[in-house]
Tab-separated table of C-alpha atoms in Angstrom:
chain	number	residue	atom	x	y	z
Y	1291	UNK	CA	21.578	-13.072	-38.829
Y	1292	UNK	CA	19.187	-15.013	-41.019
Y	1293	UNK	CA	16.864	-12.004	-41.101
Y	1294	UNK	CA	19.719	-9.720	-42.117
Y	1295	UNK	CA	20.681	-12.102	-44.903
Y	1296	UNK	CA	17.105	-12.195	-46.154
Y	1297	UNK	CA	16.864	-8.382	-46.131
Y	1298	UNK	CA	20.185	-8.073	-47.952
Y	1299	UNK	CA	18.990	-10.548	-50.573
Y	1300	UNK	CA	15.820	-8.517	-50.952
Y	1301	UNK	CA	17.739	-5.317	-51.574
Y	1302	UNK	CA	20.109	-6.930	-54.068
Y	1303	UNK	CA	23.795	-6.243	-54.205
Y	1304	UNK	CA	25.910	-3.522	-55.889
Y	1305	UNK	CA	29.689	-3.099	-55.988
Y	1306	UNK	CA	31.490	-0.237	-57.810
Y	1307	UNK	CA	35.148	0.344	-58.562
Y	1308	UNK	CA	37.122	2.476	-61.028
Y	1309	UNK	CA	40.077	0.973	-62.843
Y	1310	UNK	CA	43.336	2.596	-61.675
Y	1311	UNK	CA	45.302	4.724	-64.136
Y	1312	UNK	CA	49.025	5.535	-64.240
Y	1313	UNK	CA	50.031	9.191	-64.546
Y	1314	UNK	CA	49.040	10.585	-67.939
Y	1315	UNK	CA	50.639	13.305	-70.060
Y	1316	UNK	CA	48.795	16.496	-70.931
Y	1317	UNK	CA	47.400	16.286	-74.443
Y	1318	UNK	CA	46.761	12.529	-74.376
Y	1319	UNK	CA	43.320	10.942	-74.610
Y	1320	UNK	CA	42.206	9.379	-71.327
Y	1321	UNK	CA	39.350	6.965	-70.637
Y	1322	UNK	CA	37.961	6.571	-67.122
Y	1323	UNK	CA	36.370	3.165	-66.579
Y	1324	UNK	CA	33.819	2.443	-63.861
Y	1325	UNK	CA	33.051	-1.253	-63.297
Y	1326	UNK	CA	30.014	-2.325	-61.274
Y	1327	UNK	CA	28.254	-5.578	-60.470
Y	1328	UNK	CA	24.633	-5.869	-59.529
Y	1329	UNK	CA	21.663	-8.197	-59.684
Y	1330	UNK	CA	19.203	-5.319	-59.565
Y	1331	UNK	CA	17.679	-2.994	-62.143
Y	1332	UNK	CA	19.672	0.076	-63.199
Y	1333	UNK	CA	18.451	3.438	-61.932
Y	1334	UNK	CA	21.270	5.906	-62.743
Y	1335	UNK	CA	24.986	6.462	-63.300
Y	1336	UNK	CA	26.596	9.796	-62.427
Y	1337	UNK	CA	30.236	10.877	-62.894
Y	1338	UNK	CA	31.618	13.718	-60.768
Y	1339	UNK	CA	34.788	15.737	-60.878
Y	1340	UNK	CA	35.750	16.745	-57.340
Y	1341	UNK	CA	37.327	20.170	-56.735
Y	1342	UNK	CA	38.283	22.439	-53.869
Y	1343	UNK	CA	39.413	19.619	-51.624
Y	1344	UNK	CA	36.175	17.689	-51.975
Y	1345	UNK	CA	33.791	20.531	-51.151
Y	1346	UNK	CA	32.559	20.921	-54.738
Y	1347	UNK	CA	31.437	18.122	-57.036
Y	1348	UNK	CA	30.972	18.991	-60.699
Y	1349	UNK	CA	28.662	16.624	-62.603
Y	1350	UNK	CA	30.301	15.646	-65.902
Y	1351	UNK	CA	28.067	12.751	-67.043
Y	1352	UNK	CA	24.617	11.420	-66.143
Y	1353	UNK	CA	22.621	8.408	-67.276
Y	1354	UNK	CA	19.048	8.175	-66.042
Y	1355	UNK	CA	17.250	4.912	-66.799
Y	1356	UNK	CA	13.823	6.471	-66.275
Y	1357	UNK	CA	14.168	8.840	-69.240
Y	1358	UNK	CA	16.586	7.018	-71.531
Y	1359	UNK	CA	16.888	3.636	-73.129
Y	1360	UNK	CA	20.281	4.384	-74.657
Y	1361	UNK	CA	22.850	1.968	-73.269
Y	1362	UNK	CA	25.588	2.892	-75.742
Y	1363	UNK	CA	27.724	4.274	-72.929
Y	1364	UNK	CA	27.868	0.879	-71.229
Y	1365	UNK	CA	29.633	-2.279	-72.261
Y	1366	UNK	CA	27.861	-5.449	-71.235
Y	1367	UNK	CA	30.304	-8.292	-70.636
Y	1368	UNK	CA	27.356	-10.736	-70.367
Y	1369	UNK	CA	28.900	-12.619	-67.512
Y	1370	UNK	CA	27.105	-14.022	-64.514
Y	1371	UNK	CA	23.700	-13.544	-66.133
Y	1372	UNK	CA	24.333	-9.952	-67.316
Y	1373	UNK	CA	25.365	-8.753	-63.879
Y	1374	UNK	CA	28.719	-7.098	-64.831
Y	1375	UNK	CA	28.744	-3.634	-66.434
Y	1376	UNK	CA	31.194	-0.891	-67.291
Y	1377	UNK	CA	30.582	2.823	-67.736
Y	1378	UNK	CA	33.292	4.913	-69.422
Y	1379	UNK	CA	34.031	8.622	-69.674
Y	1380	UNK	CA	36.551	9.727	-72.300
Y	1381	UNK	CA	38.602	12.918	-72.061
Y	1382	UNK	CA	39.853	13.401	-75.659
Y	1383	UNK	CA	42.670	15.822	-74.817
Y	1384	UNK	CA	43.453	15.930	-71.129
Y	1385	UNK	CA	44.766	19.187	-69.672
Y	1386	UNK	CA	46.621	20.068	-66.494
Y	1387	UNK	CA	43.398	21.563	-65.167
Y	1388	UNK	CA	41.817	18.078	-65.410
Y	1389	UNK	CA	44.155	16.862	-62.679
Y	1390	UNK	CA	42.319	15.702	-59.542
Y	1391	UNK	CA	39.846	13.167	-58.096
Y	1392	UNK	CA	36.867	11.725	-59.978
Y	1393	UNK	CA	33.906	9.707	-58.626
Y	1394	UNK	CA	31.515	7.250	-60.242
Y	1395	UNK	CA	28.103	6.898	-58.513
Y	1396	UNK	CA	25.766	4.046	-59.444
Y	1397	UNK	CA	22.170	3.535	-58.273
Y	1398	UNK	CA	19.897	0.499	-58.605
Y	1399	UNK	CA	16.296	-0.112	-57.585
Y	1400	UNK	CA	15.668	-1.913	-54.324
Y	1401	UNK	CA	14.165	-5.338	-55.009
Y	1402	UNK	CA	11.595	-4.909	-52.303
Y	1403	UNK	CA	10.207	-1.620	-53.619
Y	1404	UNK	CA	10.889	0.593	-56.632
Y	1405	UNK	CA	10.580	3.657	-54.401
Y	1406	UNK	CA	13.992	2.963	-52.845
Y	1407	UNK	CA	17.376	3.196	-54.578
Y	1408	UNK	CA	20.555	1.427	-53.511
Y	1409	UNK	CA	23.677	3.585	-54.107
Y	1410	UNK	CA	27.404	2.782	-54.326
Y	1411	UNK	CA	30.404	4.718	-55.617
Y	1412	UNK	CA	34.051	4.445	-56.550
Y	1413	UNK	CA	36.767	7.077	-56.919
Y	1414	UNK	CA	40.079	7.651	-58.667
Y	1415	UNK	CA	42.721	10.390	-58.713
Y	1416	UNK	CA	43.715	11.438	-62.234
Y	1417	UNK	CA	47.372	12.514	-62.161
Y	1418	UNK	CA	48.128	14.701	-65.202
Y	1419	UNK	CA	51.805	15.354	-65.946
Y	1420	UNK	CA	53.193	18.082	-68.196
Y	1421	UNK	CA	56.700	18.224	-69.672
Y	1422	UNK	CA	58.694	21.449	-69.248
Y	1423	UNK	CA	57.929	24.002	-71.939
Y	1424	UNK	CA	61.089	26.109	-71.749
Y	1425	UNK	CA	64.670	25.978	-70.522
Y	1426	UNK	CA	67.359	28.649	-70.516
Y	1427	UNK	CA	70.719	29.304	-68.882
Y	1428	UNK	CA	71.616	32.804	-67.730
Y	1429	UNK	CA	74.373	34.319	-65.648
Y	1430	UNK	CA	73.398	35.862	-62.320
Y	1431	UNK	CA	74.234	39.470	-61.409
Y	1432	UNK	CA	75.315	40.469	-64.897
Y	1433	UNK	CA	76.806	42.499	-66.465
Y	1434	UNK	CA	79.830	42.489	-64.194
Y	1435	UNK	CA	83.452	43.630	-64.669
Y	1436	UNK	CA	86.575	41.554	-65.096
Y	1437	UNK	CA	88.443	41.272	-61.786
Y	1438	UNK	CA	92.219	41.306	-62.175
Y	1439	UNK	CA	93.227	41.292	-58.550
Y	1440	UNK	CA	90.557	39.469	-56.568
Y	1441	UNK	CA	88.834	36.115	-56.942
Y	1442	UNK	CA	85.110	36.352	-57.578
Y	1443	UNK	CA	82.273	33.891	-57.375
Y	1444	UNK	CA	80.273	33.197	-60.519
Y	1445	UNK	CA	76.756	31.752	-60.786
Y	1446	UNK	CA	74.930	30.125	-63.679
Y	1447	UNK	CA	71.150	29.926	-63.363
Y	1448	UNK	CA	69.156	27.282	-65.224
Y	1449	UNK	CA	65.458	28.224	-65.446
Y	1450	UNK	CA	63.026	25.439	-66.322
Y	1451	UNK	CA	59.333	26.333	-66.657
Y	1452	UNK	CA	56.058	24.569	-67.373
Y	1453	UNK	CA	56.756	21.164	-65.841
Y	1454	UNK	CA	54.497	19.078	-63.587
Y	1455	UNK	CA	55.754	17.561	-61.389
Y	1456	UNK	CA	58.993	19.461	-60.801
Y	1457	UNK	CA	61.760	18.101	-63.068
Y	1458	UNK	CA	65.229	17.013	-62.028
Y	1459	UNK	CA	67.823	19.592	-63.114
Y	1460	UNK	CA	71.585	19.074	-63.225
Y	1461	UNK	CA	74.661	20.600	-64.884
Y	1462	UNK	CA	77.454	19.301	-67.084
Y	1463	UNK	CA	80.806	20.811	-68.006
Y	1464	UNK	CA	82.267	19.893	-71.386
Y	1465	UNK	CA	79.866	16.953	-71.507
Y	1466	UNK	CA	80.810	15.572	-68.077
Y	1467	UNK	CA	78.361	15.653	-65.129
Y	1468	UNK	CA	79.365	18.114	-62.428
Y	1469	UNK	CA	79.625	16.793	-58.891
Y	1470	UNK	CA	78.337	19.704	-56.870
Y	1471	UNK	CA	77.965	20.319	-53.149
Y	1472	UNK	CA	74.254	20.881	-52.411
Y	1473	UNK	CA	73.316	24.167	-50.763
Y	1474	UNK	CA	70.081	24.975	-48.994
Y	1475	UNK	CA	70.805	28.711	-48.831
Y	1476	UNK	CA	72.547	31.022	-51.339
Y	1477	UNK	CA	76.218	31.797	-50.558
Y	1478	UNK	CA	76.940	35.128	-48.934
Y	1479	UNK	CA	78.290	37.573	-51.506
Y	1480	UNK	CA	80.940	38.968	-49.166
Y	1481	UNK	CA	82.192	35.607	-47.990
Y	1482	UNK	CA	84.937	35.436	-50.629
Y	1483	UNK	CA	85.871	32.373	-52.627
Y	1484	UNK	CA	83.826	29.277	-51.874
Y	1485	UNK	CA	85.703	26.564	-50.044
Y	1486	UNK	CA	85.360	22.810	-49.773
Y	1487	UNK	CA	87.569	20.110	-48.327
Y	1488	UNK	CA	87.376	17.700	-51.256
Y	1489	UNK	CA	90.600	16.951	-53.179
Y	1490	UNK	CA	91.364	18.923	-56.302
Y	1491	UNK	CA	91.795	17.481	-59.773
Y	1492	UNK	CA	94.024	19.536	-62.027
Y	1493	UNK	CA	92.514	21.030	-65.165
Y	1494	UNK	CA	95.733	22.741	-66.139
Y	1495	UNK	CA	96.111	20.697	-69.297
Y	1496	UNK	CA	92.838	22.012	-70.743
Y	1497	UNK	CA	93.749	25.578	-71.509
Y	1498	UNK	CA	97.222	26.435	-70.261
Y	1499	UNK	CA	100.581	26.211	-71.968
Y	1500	UNK	CA	104.016	27.745	-71.424
Y	1501	UNK	CA	103.234	30.675	-73.709
Y	1502	UNK	CA	100.181	31.686	-71.698
Y	1503	UNK	CA	102.028	31.295	-68.424
Y	1504	UNK	CA	104.926	33.420	-69.637
Y	1505	UNK	CA	102.500	36.038	-70.926
Y	1506	UNK	CA	100.677	36.104	-67.597
Y	1507	UNK	CA	103.906	36.432	-65.618
Y	1508	UNK	CA	105.212	39.180	-67.889
Y	1509	UNK	CA	102.077	41.219	-67.233
Y	1510	UNK	CA	102.476	40.693	-63.516
Y	1511	UNK	CA	106.112	41.805	-63.679
Y	1512	UNK	CA	105.055	44.963	-65.475
Y	1513	UNK	CA	102.586	45.719	-62.695
Y	1514	UNK	CA	105.165	45.044	-59.979
Y	1515	UNK	CA	107.566	47.517	-61.634
Y	1516	UNK	CA	104.912	50.189	-61.354
Y	1517	UNK	CA	104.281	50.359	-65.068
Y	1518	UNK	CA	101.257	49.424	-67.156
Y	1519	UNK	CA	101.151	46.842	-69.909
Y	1520	UNK	CA	101.812	48.386	-73.269
Y	1521	UNK	CA	98.407	47.241	-74.483
Y	1522	UNK	CA	96.523	49.406	-72.030
Y	1523	UNK	CA	96.722	52.669	-73.986
Y	1524	UNK	CA	97.353	53.556	-77.625
Y	1525	UNK	CA	99.886	56.102	-78.825
Y	1526	UNK	CA	98.988	59.614	-77.718
Y	1527	UNK	CA	99.925	61.384	-80.963
Y	1528	UNK	CA	96.761	62.948	-82.374
Y	1529	UNK	CA	98.346	65.003	-85.145
Y	1530	UNK	CA	95.931	64.814	-88.085
Y	1531	UNK	CA	97.271	63.568	-91.384
Y	1532	UNK	CA	96.792	65.840	-94.458
Y	1533	UNK	CA	94.901	63.028	-96.156
Y	1534	UNK	CA	92.447	62.818	-93.294
Y	1535	UNK	CA	89.797	64.733	-95.242
Y	1536	UNK	CA	89.455	61.787	-97.590
Y	1537	UNK	CA	89.007	59.263	-94.780
Y	1538	UNK	CA	85.662	58.055	-93.333
Y	1539	UNK	CA	84.209	59.552	-90.176
Y	1540	UNK	CA	86.188	57.243	-87.889
Y	1541	UNK	CA	89.591	55.683	-88.089
Y	1542	UNK	CA	89.723	52.268	-86.435
Y	1543	UNK	CA	93.002	51.641	-84.695
Y	1544	UNK	CA	94.125	48.157	-85.816
Y	1545	UNK	CA	95.251	47.069	-82.373
Y	1546	UNK	CA	92.520	45.321	-80.388
Y	1547	UNK	CA	93.909	43.663	-77.293
Y	1548	UNK	CA	92.210	41.259	-74.910
Y	1549	UNK	CA	93.319	42.005	-71.370
Y	1550	UNK	CA	93.882	38.609	-69.792
Y	1551	UNK	CA	96.078	39.390	-66.820
Y	1552	UNK	CA	95.905	36.491	-64.379
Y	1553	UNK	CA	97.290	37.390	-60.954
Y	1554	UNK	CA	98.723	34.961	-58.475
Y	1555	UNK	CA	95.400	34.287	-56.729
Y	1556	UNK	CA	94.275	32.241	-59.719
Y	1557	UNK	CA	94.505	28.501	-59.063
Y	1558	UNK	CA	94.943	25.888	-61.754
Y	1559	UNK	CA	92.903	23.202	-59.985
Y	1560	UNK	CA	89.359	22.078	-60.612
Y	1561	UNK	CA	86.867	24.426	-58.935
Y	1562	UNK	CA	84.461	23.310	-56.257
Y	1563	UNK	CA	80.872	23.685	-57.447
Y	1564	UNK	CA	77.891	24.417	-55.238
Y	1565	UNK	CA	74.325	23.715	-56.391
Y	1566	UNK	CA	71.080	25.130	-55.051
Y	1567	UNK	CA	67.512	24.523	-56.243
Y	1568	UNK	CA	64.412	26.635	-55.804
Y	1569	UNK	CA	60.802	25.849	-56.754
Y	1570	UNK	CA	58.050	28.322	-57.547
Y	1571	UNK	CA	54.553	26.857	-58.095
Y	1572	UNK	CA	52.490	28.421	-60.862
Y	1573	UNK	CA	48.789	29.201	-60.874
Y	1574	UNK	CA	48.206	26.482	-63.498
Y	1575	UNK	CA	49.669	23.715	-61.356
Y	1576	UNK	CA	53.110	23.682	-63.003
Y	1577	UNK	CA	56.387	24.406	-61.223
Y	1578	UNK	CA	59.246	26.704	-62.219
Y	1579	UNK	CA	62.575	25.256	-61.129
Y	1580	UNK	CA	65.745	27.313	-60.816
Y	1581	UNK	CA	69.067	25.544	-60.410
Y	1582	UNK	CA	71.957	27.797	-59.361
Y	1583	UNK	CA	75.514	26.569	-59.928
Y	1584	UNK	CA	78.140	28.666	-58.116
Y	1585	UNK	CA	81.920	28.410	-58.087
Y	1586	UNK	CA	85.024	30.583	-57.836
Y	1587	UNK	CA	85.756	31.717	-61.378
Y	1588	UNK	CA	89.152	31.034	-62.924
Y	1589	UNK	CA	89.452	32.917	-66.242
Y	1590	UNK	CA	92.462	30.851	-67.272
Y	1591	UNK	CA	90.490	27.616	-67.169
Y	1592	UNK	CA	86.862	28.700	-67.456
Y	1593	UNK	CA	87.226	30.758	-70.629
Y	1594	UNK	CA	85.686	28.790	-73.528
Y	1595	UNK	CA	84.320	26.122	-71.167
Y	1596	UNK	CA	81.002	24.605	-72.268
Y	1597	UNK	CA	78.324	24.354	-69.566
Y	1598	UNK	CA	75.030	22.591	-70.192
Y	1599	UNK	CA	71.884	22.329	-68.113
Y	1600	UNK	CA	69.931	19.110	-68.547
Y	1601	UNK	CA	66.441	18.220	-67.402
Y	1602	UNK	CA	64.907	14.809	-66.744
Y	1603	UNK	CA	61.141	14.478	-66.450
Y	1604	UNK	CA	58.777	11.473	-66.575
Y	1605	UNK	CA	56.831	13.142	-69.408
Y	1606	UNK	CA	59.978	13.450	-71.555
Y	1607	UNK	CA	61.307	10.585	-73.647
Y	1608	UNK	CA	64.801	12.103	-73.566
Y	1609	UNK	CA	66.516	14.845	-71.501
Y	1610	UNK	CA	65.885	18.489	-72.330
Y	1611	UNK	CA	69.032	20.594	-72.657
Y	1612	UNK	CA	70.329	24.152	-72.924
Y	1613	UNK	CA	73.994	25.091	-73.089
Y	1614	UNK	CA	76.262	28.129	-72.969
Y	1615	UNK	CA	79.970	28.666	-73.532
Y	1616	UNK	CA	81.785	31.084	-71.244
Y	1617	UNK	CA	83.705	33.436	-73.528
Y	1618	UNK	CA	85.539	36.716	-72.924
Y	1619	UNK	CA	84.738	39.548	-75.361
Y	1620	UNK	CA	87.075	39.939	-78.305
Y	1621	UNK	CA	87.201	42.449	-81.154
Y	1622	UNK	CA	84.212	44.770	-80.646
Y	1623	UNK	CA	82.753	45.972	-83.953
Y	1624	UNK	CA	82.250	49.724	-83.908
Y	1625	UNK	CA	79.626	51.477	-86.032
Y	1626	UNK	CA	79.244	55.241	-86.268
Y	1627	UNK	CA	76.405	57.346	-87.630
Y	1628	UNK	CA	76.350	59.493	-89.614
Y	1629	UNK	CA	79.022	57.926	-91.810
Y	1630	UNK	CA	80.362	61.421	-92.654
Y	1631	UNK	CA	80.054	63.654	-89.575
Y	1632	UNK	CA	80.074	67.416	-89.996
Y	1633	UNK	CA	80.337	70.228	-87.495
Y	1634	UNK	CA	77.071	70.481	-85.541
Y	1635	UNK	CA	75.951	66.903	-86.196
Y	1636	UNK	CA	74.957	64.460	-83.472
Y	1637	UNK	CA	77.324	61.492	-83.691
Y	1638	UNK	CA	76.456	58.039	-82.356
Y	1639	UNK	CA	79.192	55.454	-81.791
Y	1640	UNK	CA	77.741	51.985	-81.208
Y	1641	UNK	CA	79.133	48.527	-80.459
Y	1642	UNK	CA	77.054	46.238	-82.677
Y	1643	UNK	CA	78.841	42.925	-82.193
Y	1644	UNK	CA	82.075	41.054	-81.576
Y	1645	UNK	CA	84.379	38.768	-83.476
Y	1646	UNK	CA	83.105	35.926	-81.277
Y	1647	UNK	CA	80.024	34.849	-79.349
Y	1648	UNK	CA	80.313	36.437	-75.902
Y	1649	UNK	CA	78.801	35.068	-72.702
Y	1650	UNK	CA	77.900	36.391	-70.227
Y	1651	UNK	CA	76.721	39.766	-71.471
Y	1652	UNK	CA	79.576	42.294	-71.323
Y	1653	UNK	CA	79.538	45.787	-69.920
Y	1654	UNK	CA	80.809	48.754	-71.956
Y	1655	UNK	CA	82.762	51.830	-70.870
Y	1656	UNK	CA	83.648	54.738	-73.189
Y	1657	UNK	CA	86.499	57.190	-72.565
Y	1658	UNK	CA	88.214	59.868	-74.636
Y	1659	UNK	CA	91.943	59.303	-74.869
Y	1660	UNK	CA	93.870	62.214	-73.360
Y	1661	UNK	CA	90.825	64.319	-72.485
Y	1662	UNK	CA	87.309	64.352	-71.134
Y	1663	UNK	CA	84.166	63.511	-73.055
Y	1664	UNK	CA	82.136	66.217	-74.716
Y	1665	UNK	CA	79.836	66.601	-71.691
Y	1666	UNK	CA	82.822	66.981	-69.362
Y	1667	UNK	CA	82.619	63.487	-67.820
Y	1668	UNK	CA	85.618	61.164	-67.663
Y	1669	UNK	CA	83.741	58.066	-68.866
Y	1670	UNK	CA	80.365	56.812	-70.020
Y	1671	UNK	CA	78.802	53.398	-69.342
Y	1672	UNK	CA	76.662	51.956	-72.094
Y	1673	UNK	CA	76.676	50.279	-75.464
Y	1674	UNK	CA	76.229	53.532	-77.394
Y	1675	UNK	CA	78.116	56.818	-76.985
Y	1676	UNK	CA	76.234	59.913	-78.206
Y	1677	UNK	CA	78.099	63.134	-79.022
Y	1678	UNK	CA	75.624	65.943	-79.568
Y	1679	UNK	CA	76.421	68.878	-81.899
Y	1680	UNK	CA	80.082	68.008	-82.330
Y	1681	UNK	CA	82.408	71.025	-82.665
Y	1682	UNK	CA	85.393	71.211	-84.992
Y	1683	UNK	CA	87.718	70.819	-82.011
Y	1684	UNK	CA	86.794	67.118	-81.828
Y	1685	UNK	CA	88.327	66.451	-85.221
Y	1686	UNK	CA	91.002	63.784	-84.749
Y	1687	UNK	CA	89.925	62.910	-81.173
Y	1688	UNK	CA	90.279	59.276	-80.204
Y	1689	UNK	CA	87.781	57.237	-78.189
Y	1690	UNK	CA	88.339	54.004	-76.308
Y	1691	UNK	CA	85.636	51.395	-75.765
Y	1692	UNK	CA	86.317	48.851	-73.023
Y	1693	UNK	CA	84.132	45.742	-73.169
Y	1694	UNK	CA	84.469	43.331	-70.277
Y	1695	UNK	CA	82.823	40.423	-68.537
Y	1696	UNK	CA	84.127	38.214	-65.697
Y	1697	UNK	CA	86.179	36.175	-68.220
Y	1698	UNK	CA	88.250	39.089	-69.545
Y	1699	UNK	CA	88.232	42.553	-71.084
Y	1700	UNK	CA	89.197	44.114	-74.394
Y	1701	UNK	CA	89.897	47.658	-75.532
Y	1702	UNK	CA	89.282	49.001	-79.006
Y	1703	UNK	CA	89.853	52.540	-80.253
Y	1704	UNK	CA	88.363	54.693	-82.936
Y	1705	UNK	CA	89.225	58.187	-84.164
Y	1706	UNK	CA	86.554	60.765	-84.938
Y	1707	UNK	CA	86.897	62.768	-88.149
Y	1708	UNK	CA	84.767	65.928	-88.286
Y	1709	UNK	CA	84.252	67.632	-91.661
Y	1710	UNK	CA	83.385	71.263	-92.217
Y	1711	UNK	CA	79.721	72.163	-92.427
Y	1712	UNK	CA	78.972	74.514	-95.358
Y	1713	UNK	CA	75.903	75.746	-93.493
Y	1714	UNK	CA	78.064	77.034	-90.640
Y	1715	UNK	CA	80.740	79.636	-91.414
Y	1716	UNK	CA	84.220	78.866	-90.170
Y	1717	UNK	CA	84.782	80.234	-86.659
Y	1718	UNK	CA	81.067	80.786	-85.992
Y	1719	UNK	CA	80.552	77.718	-83.798
Y	1720	UNK	CA	81.258	77.602	-80.087
Y	1721	UNK	CA	82.729	74.707	-78.144
Y	1722	UNK	CA	79.308	73.076	-78.162
Y	1723	UNK	CA	79.010	73.271	-81.923
Y	1724	UNK	CA	76.359	76.052	-81.927
Y	1725	UNK	CA	76.718	78.911	-84.338
Y	1726	UNK	CA	77.987	82.224	-82.950
Y	1727	UNK	CA	80.336	84.986	-83.955
Y	1728	UNK	CA	83.062	87.158	-82.421
Y	1729	UNK	CA	81.800	89.819	-79.991
Y	1730	UNK	CA	82.735	92.614	-82.403
Y	1731	UNK	CA	80.640	91.191	-85.212
Y	1732	UNK	CA	77.638	90.675	-82.943
Y	1733	UNK	CA	77.934	94.293	-81.677
Y	1734	UNK	CA	78.149	95.681	-85.250
Y	1735	UNK	CA	75.001	93.792	-86.210
Y	1736	UNK	CA	73.121	95.198	-83.214
Y	1737	UNK	CA	74.231	98.774	-83.977
Y	1738	UNK	CA	73.350	98.454	-87.641
Y	1739	UNK	CA	69.897	97.163	-86.744
Y	1740	UNK	CA	69.412	100.116	-84.346
Y	1741	UNK	CA	70.296	102.656	-87.067
Y	1742	UNK	CA	67.879	101.102	-89.517
Y	1743	UNK	CA	65.093	101.234	-86.960
Y	1744	UNK	CA	65.753	104.913	-86.190
Y	1745	UNK	CA	65.781	105.834	-89.896
Y	1746	UNK	CA	62.487	104.064	-90.357
C-alpha cells in the first residue's frame, strides 16, 4: 500500500468534471464549463461532441501545450497553489442539432517521466429544447353534408409542429377547459354516437329559446305531414318580365334561407368529448403532435361555439393558442362572369364568399330549378358552375346553390339572363349554342355551291 501511494504521488493527480446545465432553448448562447484539478503540468485539453450513440466523437476544440502558450481559454482561480482550472466552450446560438452528449478530455504529464501522459475526462448531455413553430385547428373529414335525420360524430384536429420535447395540447370551449375522455384508438366511424356514462350538464340556455324550438317543431310537423318546408324551393314561375332586357346577367332571388331543421334525435345536454393524441417525430428531432377532439355534434348548441386549442411547453413563457368558431353557412355571395352573357358565351357562376365566417369548410351543390343542367346532369358538386356556349333557351332559367356543412345548410338562387348575340343570327344556334341553320337553308347553300362549281 505504501508503494502504491508513492507511485500515485509520483504520477500526480487529475480530476475532471463538467458543470451540469439545465435544458436550454434553441437560439440561446450556451457555455460548457470543464473544471479540473491537478498538481501536474498541462499537456492537452480536447472537447468532443459525441454522435451516433457514442460510436463517433467529433473534435470541437483542442489545446496543445507543446505548440501553444495561449492560455486565454482557461480561467485560473489561483487556489491551492494554481491547481484549479476551468476550460470553456461557448456555443453562441445553440441549435436543435447541437442536442446530445459532450466530453472534456484533459491530459497532464506524468511526474516520473515526460514521456507518459495521465488522462481524465468528464461528460455532459446538452438538452436543447425548441418551442412549437406552428399551431392550427382543422376539421377532420371535411367537407361533409348537414345531417337532418341522423346524429353524426364531429372531430376537431389541433396540429402542433416544431416542438421539442412534445408539448401538452388541450382544448377549451367558450374559454372553459374541456373535460374529455382519453382514447388510445380512434372511434369507429360506423359505431354511431359516442357514449359515456358521466352525468350530463344542460347547455340549453346557451342557444335555445322558445322561438327556435317552435320553429324546429314546425319544420318537423311539415315533414310528418308529407310536405316540404316552404323554404326548400322557390316559386316555379319562370315567365320573363318585359323589362328583363335591361337587367344584369343574373337576377338574385332575395330569399336566402338557412335550413336548420333539428329532428328529435338532437339532445340539449352537454356532449361527451373524447380526446386522442398522436406523435410523429421529425427528422430534425422535433415532434408533431395531433390532438383529436371528437363528440356527437348538436347543431342547436354547437353552432357559433368557440373552440380553442392551447399548447403548453417548457420553452414557452405563455400558452400558444389557435381558435375556431363553428358556424353554419349563411348568405352565399354569387358572382357571374361575364357580367352580360350573350348567346354562345361560356358563363361561370361562382360562390365567392358568405355573409359570415364559415367553419368548417362547406360543400356546394348546384341544381337547375325545374330542369336538368346544360350537360344533362341533375346536379353539380363544386364551388363554380360552368355553362359552356349557353343557348337562348337558358334565358330566364333559375339555378340553386346549396352550401352546407355539419352545422347547417343554406340555399340561394339566381336567374340567368341571356342576351342576343349580334354575331349569331336569330334561330341559327342549336341547343348547345352552336351556329346552324334550318335543313332547307343548308341544302340551298350546298346546291348553289354545286352550280357555281359546274359553271366554273
